[in-house]
């Protein structure tokens, strides 16, 4: 069984490609089952495991498989599922086997592979992905153990290092960028599209700047009203955007929509109604909520999740010591997990030895019982039992030693005495 991680992230692929490879939340269960079927068609033993993590910054397939080339199989699955050209996708993928896959999983969970170094949101996203995979039967012994250990590693990294200190969140970066367009956010009307965790985080940061008004646009009005109430704002339906977009100076969007919610024409009409007063727009969604062509308008300043990523990279030098400490912790835990995998590899051998030993024991025990039933002396029966067990257990190793030659015989000659060195 080989562990693997195949995918792309904000460092290997632009948002235009990431959105093509992204899985919608309602797709994940089906995709996990499709991944298992994909591997099982290649190797019919049916013991493969799979889980998929899909966020605005990454799409990754984690698997444990017995197929001959699991990395290539995993990469082709991602391309096939999304109907993408494999040759065009392949240069953007990282394909990590066994040891590297384990290290990558631990780094992702700990926030070391995130656009915002040390951010904690990714851990919740991993837990959601694993819960989905588990619900559809995607997890087995290997992936379950891998992710449980990744959670422990993440907790250790966050509690013993300063990896999260000094980090600039995407929400804080959005505020910082908006201040380049508007001197005073307190004089601006702010619209948030969506009501998820990222929007909640952004609303918290912008609310601290006391904007003129806060509005939440959401598909479900009731959920939008709950979030709006927290910040003294109001809620509208997504369907109202067409008529009300022009009222807002700052627009932050992050939904799970598979298609853009705001098109070029909608923004053109809004800018015209605003008499070309600038609009600051941030699209944190993948796939994108706002058509990229909007960025070409003179009075619309559109930033994507990748643009904000460049802002949050500032101050990295302040965290290098914490990163080194975190990497050391992760490397130690990787070695521990690989030792567990090595132990798993010999489990079938140990089970086979135990089954053979039990069969021999039962055979000699039955022979002894028959001797006792015939009235033979108990000491003679015990003597025969012990000799019979010893002869049967020694037969295999002795035959192996006789058949072996050269280096193999030398190795057996060294190992066999250790194997049969029992307690005295």
XYZ file of C-alpha atoms in Angstrom:
424
model
C 0.000 0.000 0.000
C 1.477 3.349 -1.090
C 0.451 6.750 0.261
C 0.361 9.667 -2.168
C -0.699 13.290 -2.535
C -1.379 14.803 -5.962
C -2.583 18.345 -6.551
C -1.846 21.990 -7.150
C -1.896 25.126 -5.025
C -1.366 28.894 -5.116
C 2.373 28.439 -5.733
C 2.072 26.081 -8.719
C -1.024 27.315 -10.555
C -2.833 30.622 -11.170
C -6.379 31.109 -9.971
C -7.642 30.615 -13.553
C -6.457 26.986 -13.422
C -7.257 26.390 -9.757
C -10.899 27.221 -10.362
C -11.044 24.629 -13.158
C -9.736 21.906 -10.845
C -11.811 22.944 -7.817
C -14.494 20.621 -6.425
C -17.772 22.134 -5.275
C -18.734 21.036 -1.716
C -21.666 19.002 -3.025
C -19.276 17.192 -5.438
C -16.774 15.964 -2.874
C -18.516 12.778 -1.764
C -19.125 11.686 -5.352
C -15.536 12.597 -6.303
C -14.055 10.536 -3.457
C -16.038 7.476 -4.559
C -15.010 8.116 -8.164
C -11.343 8.262 -7.119
C -11.587 4.911 -5.324
C -13.280 3.367 -8.346
C -10.571 4.829 -10.583
C -7.821 3.086 -8.615
C -9.798 -0.138 -8.240
C -10.299 -0.417 -11.998
C -6.510 -0.570 -12.287
C -6.004 -2.923 -9.330
C -9.026 -5.100 -8.588
C -8.174 -5.841 -4.960
C -10.511 -3.040 -3.854
C -8.545 -1.847 -0.800
C -7.806 1.669 -2.037
C -8.476 4.775 0.072
C -9.103 8.370 -1.051
C -9.846 11.864 0.271
C -10.038 15.216 -1.538
C -9.222 18.665 -0.177
C -10.471 21.600 -2.248
C -10.112 25.219 -1.090
C -9.567 28.573 -2.784
C -5.803 27.987 -2.648
C -5.470 24.261 -3.380
C -7.025 21.096 -4.767
C -5.405 17.877 -3.564
C -6.120 14.176 -3.850
C -4.804 12.051 -0.982
C -4.829 8.306 -1.498
C -3.491 4.959 -0.343
C -3.324 2.453 -3.168
C -1.751 -0.774 -4.346
C -1.728 0.123 -8.064
C 1.679 -0.072 -9.811
C 1.977 3.707 -10.479
C -0.428 5.421 -8.065
C 0.910 8.950 -8.641
C 0.262 8.827 -12.368
C -3.157 7.265 -11.746
C -4.056 10.036 -9.287
C -2.965 12.805 -11.668
C -4.956 11.315 -14.538
C -8.013 11.013 -12.288
C -7.990 14.755 -11.532
C -7.703 15.616 -15.226
C -10.354 13.100 -16.264
C -12.885 14.097 -13.593
C -12.766 17.752 -14.641
C -12.333 16.944 -18.354
C -9.042 18.853 -18.539
C -6.153 18.258 -20.919
C -3.669 16.171 -18.941
C -0.621 17.470 -20.818
C -1.585 21.055 -19.977
C -2.437 20.264 -16.343
C 0.609 18.109 -15.535
C 3.241 20.931 -15.298
C 1.222 22.545 -12.500
C 0.778 19.387 -10.412
C 2.952 18.166 -7.574
C 3.008 14.381 -7.279
C 4.263 13.289 -3.868
C 4.930 9.643 -2.952
C 4.869 8.053 0.516
C 7.426 9.959 2.681
C 6.936 13.248 0.795
C 3.145 12.886 0.925
C 3.235 12.487 4.707
C 5.466 15.545 5.135
C 3.221 17.581 2.826
C 0.075 16.594 4.756
C 1.630 17.640 8.066
C 2.842 20.964 6.587
C -0.571 21.754 5.101
C -2.364 21.014 8.386
C 0.139 23.155 10.299
C -0.326 26.172 8.015
C 3.219 26.038 6.604
C 1.997 25.545 3.034
C -0.658 28.265 3.169
C -0.699 31.612 1.409
C -1.064 33.132 4.875
C 1.706 31.429 6.841
C 0.402 29.837 10.021
C -3.291 30.462 9.282
C -5.720 28.206 11.110
C -8.632 28.056 8.648
C -7.007 25.231 6.670
C -7.251 22.837 9.624
C -11.041 23.161 9.685
C -11.152 22.699 5.919
C -9.117 19.476 6.213
C -11.420 18.171 8.937
C -14.459 18.876 6.741
C -12.820 17.089 3.798
C -11.952 14.061 5.927
C -15.445 13.913 7.401
C -16.907 13.857 3.883
C -14.467 11.142 2.755
C -15.267 9.058 5.814
C -19.017 9.350 5.267
C -18.763 7.829 1.778
C -16.295 5.107 2.803
C -13.153 6.720 1.382
C -11.016 6.330 4.495
C -9.211 3.189 5.614
C -6.460 2.441 8.094
C -3.746 4.438 6.295
C -5.538 7.723 5.574
C -7.352 7.685 8.894
C -4.045 7.366 10.724
C -2.380 9.956 8.465
C -4.942 12.663 9.133
C -5.356 11.940 12.824
C -1.606 12.393 13.175
C -1.689 15.536 11.034
C -4.158 17.082 13.496
C -1.848 16.229 16.392
C 1.161 17.681 14.572
C -0.735 20.888 13.778
C -1.712 21.283 17.425
C 1.895 20.754 18.525
C 3.238 23.267 15.992
C 0.724 25.940 16.966
C 1.200 25.443 20.705
C 5.006 25.302 20.773
C 6.047 27.781 18.057
C 5.229 31.368 17.070
C 4.246 30.323 13.541
C 0.938 32.181 13.720
C 2.369 35.348 15.230
C 2.783 38.437 13.023
C 0.769 36.782 10.221
C -1.312 39.048 8.022
C -4.643 37.444 7.209
C -6.397 37.703 3.882
C -9.059 39.813 5.592
C -6.495 42.255 6.967
C -4.874 42.410 3.534
C -8.228 43.311 1.986
C -8.574 46.202 4.421
C -5.036 47.343 3.663
C -5.636 47.306 -0.107
C -8.943 49.156 0.201
C -7.139 51.931 2.065
C -5.085 52.537 -1.060
C -8.299 53.488 -2.876
C -10.242 55.168 -0.063
C -8.538 57.289 2.580
C -11.355 56.721 5.072
C -13.242 53.431 5.157
C -15.519 55.111 7.685
C -17.071 57.028 4.780
C -17.674 53.963 2.574
C -20.548 51.501 2.151
C -19.305 47.906 2.309
C -20.986 44.878 0.742
C -20.091 41.284 1.614
C -21.330 38.545 -0.704
C -21.675 35.187 1.040
C -21.956 34.274 4.720
C -19.196 31.720 5.248
C -16.153 31.727 7.492
C -14.001 33.910 5.222
C -16.733 36.539 4.833
C -17.265 36.535 8.585
C -13.540 37.131 9.075
C -13.494 39.951 6.503
C -16.579 41.564 8.033
C -14.876 41.533 11.425
C -11.826 43.362 10.056
C -13.820 45.928 8.107
C -16.246 46.520 10.986
C -13.267 47.543 13.098
C -12.816 50.475 10.655
C -16.396 51.693 11.359
C -17.617 51.863 7.734
C -20.636 53.955 6.855
C -22.715 50.802 6.356
C -22.352 47.017 6.168
C -24.551 44.807 3.991
C -24.535 41.022 3.636
C -25.833 39.544 0.368
C -26.557 35.837 0.622
C -28.597 33.220 -1.200
C -30.346 32.384 2.078
C -31.637 35.652 3.522
C -32.041 34.263 7.051
C -28.386 33.262 7.301
C -27.314 36.632 5.918
C -29.450 38.402 8.528
C -27.786 36.488 11.369
C -24.333 37.627 10.238
C -25.473 41.171 9.439
C -26.982 41.533 12.918
C -23.572 40.872 14.494
C -22.107 43.911 12.759
C -25.083 46.230 12.922
C -25.741 45.819 9.211
C -28.532 44.589 6.991
C -29.024 41.642 4.650
C -30.197 41.401 1.049
C -30.745 38.519 -1.356
C -28.260 37.699 -4.092
C -31.035 38.390 -6.574
C -31.007 42.046 -5.443
C -27.388 42.610 -6.539
C -28.410 43.593 -10.054
C -30.288 46.660 -8.814
C -28.242 47.569 -5.737
C -24.587 46.976 -6.603
C -24.038 50.663 -7.435
C -24.763 51.603 -3.806
C -21.532 50.055 -2.546
C -17.975 51.376 -2.567
C -16.289 48.200 -1.304
C -17.396 44.719 -2.403
C -15.929 41.526 -0.903
C -17.164 38.221 -2.316
C -16.540 34.615 -1.287
C -19.205 32.033 -2.104
C -19.223 28.411 -3.237
C -20.937 29.264 -6.522
C -19.637 27.334 -9.530
C -20.343 30.306 -11.828
C -19.616 34.049 -11.499
C -22.279 36.024 -9.627
C -21.139 39.423 -10.866
C -20.544 39.933 -14.569
C -18.878 42.679 -16.546
C -22.195 44.173 -17.651
C -23.501 44.387 -14.083
C -20.403 46.280 -12.927
C -20.430 48.558 -15.978
C -23.983 49.615 -15.128
C -23.076 50.089 -11.472
C -20.046 52.274 -12.316
C -22.174 54.367 -14.646
C -24.835 54.845 -11.959
C -22.086 55.869 -9.518
C -20.942 58.498 -12.027
C -17.568 56.740 -12.154
C -16.852 56.974 -8.450
C -14.329 54.121 -7.893
C -15.367 50.670 -6.650
C -12.971 48.437 -4.735
C -13.738 44.750 -5.295
C -12.126 41.630 -3.809
C -12.924 38.159 -5.127
C -11.780 35.525 -2.624
C -13.721 32.684 -4.241
C -12.385 29.791 -6.324
C -14.083 29.337 -8.758
C -14.341 33.105 -9.049
C -17.476 35.065 -8.138
C -16.568 38.116 -10.246
C -15.741 37.898 -13.948
C -12.036 38.752 -14.398
C -12.875 41.172 -17.261
C -14.196 43.556 -14.575
C -10.586 44.347 -13.735
C -10.202 46.123 -17.079
C -12.698 48.847 -16.142
C -11.086 52.182 -15.257
C -13.199 52.760 -12.154
C -13.359 49.186 -10.795
C -10.336 47.994 -8.815
C -10.612 44.184 -8.747
C -8.284 42.007 -6.675
C -8.210 38.205 -6.605
C -7.138 35.825 -3.876
C -3.684 35.669 -5.523
C -3.332 39.452 -5.395
C -4.010 39.433 -1.663
C -1.496 36.625 -1.273
C 1.276 38.962 -2.405
C 0.324 41.412 0.324
C 0.396 38.829 3.100
C 3.916 37.721 2.173
C 5.284 40.884 3.784
C 6.965 40.309 7.117
C 7.996 36.744 6.328
C 11.472 37.360 7.693
C 9.940 37.815 11.159
C 8.714 34.240 11.104
C 11.683 32.331 9.706
C 12.850 31.136 13.126
C 9.355 29.837 13.915
C 9.222 28.118 10.520
C 12.512 26.334 11.169
C 11.241 25.156 14.540
C 7.968 23.955 13.028
C 9.775 22.118 10.221
C 11.912 20.294 12.796
C 8.820 19.150 14.679
C 7.193 17.981 11.460
C 10.274 16.045 10.328
C 10.364 14.161 13.637
C 6.682 13.276 13.348
C 7.144 12.197 9.708
C 9.822 9.718 10.767
C 7.507 8.386 13.475
C 4.690 7.891 10.971
C 6.965 6.172 8.458
C 8.022 3.789 11.223
C 4.325 2.998 11.759
C 3.950 2.311 8.022
C 6.963 -0.022 8.093
C 5.378 -1.867 11.016
C 2.141 -2.177 9.039
C 4.054 -3.812 6.188
C 5.090 -6.773 8.372
C 1.661 -7.256 9.973
C 0.598 -9.871 7.352
C 3.843 -11.789 7.944
C 3.295 -11.783 11.707
C -0.324 -12.880 11.254
C 0.816 -15.721 8.971
C 3.406 -16.862 11.516
C 0.850 -16.760 14.304
C -1.680 -18.744 12.261
C 0.926 -21.391 11.359
C 2.085 -21.585 14.960
C -1.472 -21.999 16.203
C -2.138 -24.766 13.669
C 0.980 -26.670 14.789
C 0.066 -26.204 18.456
C -3.445 -27.565 17.940
C -2.078 -30.532 15.961
C 0.316 -31.556 18.757
C -2.287 -30.875 21.437
C -4.749 -33.220 19.727
C -2.020 -35.875 19.484
C -1.292 -35.526 23.197
C -4.970 -35.832 24.118
C -5.252 -39.070 22.153
C -2.195 -40.453 23.993
C -3.741 -39.531 27.336
C -7.035 -41.124 26.301
C -5.134 -44.386 25.690
C -3.873 -44.223 29.263
C -0.226 -43.409 28.491
C 1.970 -41.953 31.251
C 1.457 -38.186 31.617
C 5.196 -37.445 31.762
C 5.732 -39.381 28.532
C 2.886 -37.463 26.887
C 4.344 -34.086 27.970
C 7.769 -35.141 26.719
C 6.311 -36.118 23.341
C 4.287 -32.886 23.175
C 7.330 -30.679 23.809
C 9.517 -32.586 21.338
C 6.796 -32.577 18.694
C 6.268 -28.775 18.986
C 9.991 -28.107 18.896
C 10.531 -30.318 15.849
C 7.693 -28.712 13.917
C 8.763 -25.129 14.743
C 12.396 -25.860 13.843
C 11.644 -27.706 10.605
C 11.002 -24.577 8.492
C 14.082 -22.585 9.583
C 16.344 -25.651 9.237
C 15.081 -26.353 5.722
C 15.571 -22.684 4.765
C 19.154 -22.773 6.072
C 19.945 -25.971 4.145
C 18.512 -24.596 0.880
C 20.196 -21.189 1.132
C 23.597 -20.461 -0.378
C 26.248 -17.777 -0.160
C 25.189 -14.434 1.287
C 21.621 -15.583 1.957
C 22.912 -18.500 4.092
C 25.207 -16.152 6.016
C 22.313 -13.804 6.750
C 20.101 -16.656 7.915
C 22.884 -18.027 10.076
C 23.086 -14.632 11.783
C 19.346 -13.998 12.091
C 17.948 -17.408 13.063
C 19.715 -17.675 16.438
C 18.294 -14.218 17.314
C 14.807 -15.294 16.307
C 14.856 -18.370 18.503
C 16.507 -16.741 21.497
C 13.624 -17.142 23.931
C 13.293 -16.098 27.550
C 14.978 -18.306 30.133
